[in-house]
Amino acid sequence: MRLVVNGEPHEVAAKTLADLLGELEYEGEWLATALNGELVRAAARAAVPLNEGDRVEILTPRQGG
């Protein structure tokens, strides 16, 4: 299935948001995720299905100075 992840097209096998994070090797509970502009809490990711053309944003904290 084709998705747009962080603005880039991706072809993935994932069926849920949680599956997508695993497939793309994102780990940790500190991630923030949004599906088609709507925030998705960590506890809900396994129950959130993905559909062709969905837009997913995955945000990770950064350190800097």
PDB file of C-alpha atoms in Angstrom:
ATOM      1  CA  MET A   1       0.000   0.000   0.000  1.00  0.00           C
ATOM      2  CA  ARG A   2       1.216   3.524  -0.742  1.00  0.00           C
ATOM      3  CA  LEU A   3       1.323   6.042   2.100  1.00  0.00           C
ATOM      4  CA  VAL A   4       2.889   9.437   2.562  1.00  0.00           C
ATOM      5  CA  VAL A   5       5.093   9.347   5.659  1.00  0.00           C
ATOM      6  CA  ASN A   6       6.611  12.614   6.839  1.00  0.00           C
ATOM      7  CA  GLY A   7       5.998  14.066   3.381  1.00  0.00           C
ATOM      8  CA  GLU A   8       7.684  11.210   1.478  1.00  0.00           C
ATOM      9  CA  PRO A   9       5.924   8.421  -0.466  1.00  0.00           C
ATOM     10  CA  HIS A  10       6.386   4.906   0.935  1.00  0.00           C
ATOM     11  CA  GLU A  11       5.243   1.485  -0.228  1.00  0.00           C
ATOM     12  CA  VAL A  12       4.483  -0.559   2.908  1.00  0.00           C
ATOM     13  CA  ALA A  13       2.899  -3.827   3.988  1.00  0.00           C
ATOM     14  CA  ALA A  14       1.675  -2.459   7.349  1.00  0.00           C
ATOM     15  CA  LYS A  15      -2.053  -2.682   8.095  1.00  0.00           C
ATOM     16  CA  THR A  16      -2.088  -0.558  11.286  1.00  0.00           C
ATOM     17  CA  LEU A  17      -0.217   2.470  12.542  1.00  0.00           C
ATOM     18  CA  ALA A  18       1.624   0.297  15.087  1.00  0.00           C
ATOM     19  CA  ASP A  19       2.669  -2.093  12.296  1.00  0.00           C
ATOM     20  CA  LEU A  20       3.972   0.857  10.278  1.00  0.00           C
ATOM     21  CA  LEU A  21       6.162   2.072  13.123  1.00  0.00           C
ATOM     22  CA  GLY A  22       7.688  -1.398  13.403  1.00  0.00           C
ATOM     23  CA  GLU A  23       8.165  -1.712   9.655  1.00  0.00           C
ATOM     24  CA  LEU A  24       9.949   1.642   9.514  1.00  0.00           C
ATOM     25  CA  GLU A  25      11.972   0.750  12.652  1.00  0.00           C
ATOM     26  CA  TYR A  26      10.653   3.505  14.900  1.00  0.00           C
ATOM     27  CA  GLU A  27      10.829   2.519  18.563  1.00  0.00           C
ATOM     28  CA  GLY A  28       9.881   4.100  21.855  1.00  0.00           C
ATOM     29  CA  GLU A  29       6.826   5.438  23.598  1.00  0.00           C
ATOM     30  CA  TRP A  30       8.041   9.012  23.189  1.00  0.00           C
ATOM     31  CA  LEU A  31       7.009   9.188  19.531  1.00  0.00           C
ATOM     32  CA  ALA A  32       4.148  11.416  18.472  1.00  0.00           C
ATOM     33  CA  THR A  33       2.014  10.216  15.567  1.00  0.00           C
ATOM     34  CA  ALA A  34      -0.682  11.756  13.421  1.00  0.00           C
ATOM     35  CA  LEU A  35      -2.832  10.174  10.732  1.00  0.00           C
ATOM     36  CA  ASN A  36      -4.350  12.508   8.147  1.00  0.00           C
ATOM     37  CA  GLY A  37      -3.797  15.458  10.483  1.00  0.00           C
ATOM     38  CA  GLU A  38      -5.313  13.843  13.593  1.00  0.00           C
ATOM     39  CA  LEU A  39      -3.163  12.999  16.618  1.00  0.00           C
ATOM     40  CA  VAL A  40      -3.092   9.268  17.444  1.00  0.00           C
ATOM     41  CA  ARG A  41      -2.180   8.313  21.002  1.00  0.00           C
ATOM     42  CA  ALA A  42       0.333   5.525  21.557  1.00  0.00           C
ATOM     43  CA  ALA A  43      -2.258   3.264  23.201  1.00  0.00           C
ATOM     44  CA  ALA A  44      -4.506   3.467  20.119  1.00  0.00           C
ATOM     45  CA  ARG A  45      -1.931   2.811  17.372  1.00  0.00           C
ATOM     46  CA  ALA A  46      -2.496  -0.957  17.181  1.00  0.00           C
ATOM     47  CA  ALA A  47      -6.216  -0.411  16.538  1.00  0.00           C
ATOM     48  CA  VAL A  48      -5.819   2.329  13.902  1.00  0.00           C
ATOM     49  CA  PRO A  49      -6.041   0.869  10.385  1.00  0.00           C
ATOM     50  CA  LEU A  50      -4.148   2.363   7.469  1.00  0.00           C
ATOM     51  CA  ASN A  51      -5.664   2.971   4.041  1.00  0.00           C
ATOM     52  CA  GLU A  52      -4.171   3.625   0.637  1.00  0.00           C
ATOM     53  CA  GLY A  53      -3.032   7.247   0.352  1.00  0.00           C
ATOM     54  CA  ASP A  54      -3.087   8.031   4.082  1.00  0.00           C
ATOM     55  CA  ARG A  55      -0.742  10.751   5.314  1.00  0.00           C
ATOM     56  CA  VAL A  56       1.240   9.812   8.417  1.00  0.00           C
ATOM     57  CA  GLU A  57       3.442  12.090  10.466  1.00  0.00           C
ATOM     58  CA  ILE A  58       5.924  10.585  12.918  1.00  0.00           C
ATOM     59  CA  LEU A  59       7.628  13.062  15.209  1.00  0.00           C
ATOM     60  CA  THR A  60      10.599  12.339  17.419  1.00  0.00           C
ATOM     61  CA  PRO A  61      12.203  14.635  20.004  1.00  0.00           C
ATOM     62  CA  ARG A  62      15.507  16.242  19.152  1.00  0.00           C
ATOM     63  CA  GLN A  63      18.228  17.667  21.295  1.00  0.00           C
ATOM     64  CA  GLY A  64      20.341  20.585  20.306  1.00  0.00           C
ATOM     65  CA  GLY A  65      21.686  23.801  21.434  1.00  0.00           C
TER      66      GLY A  65
END
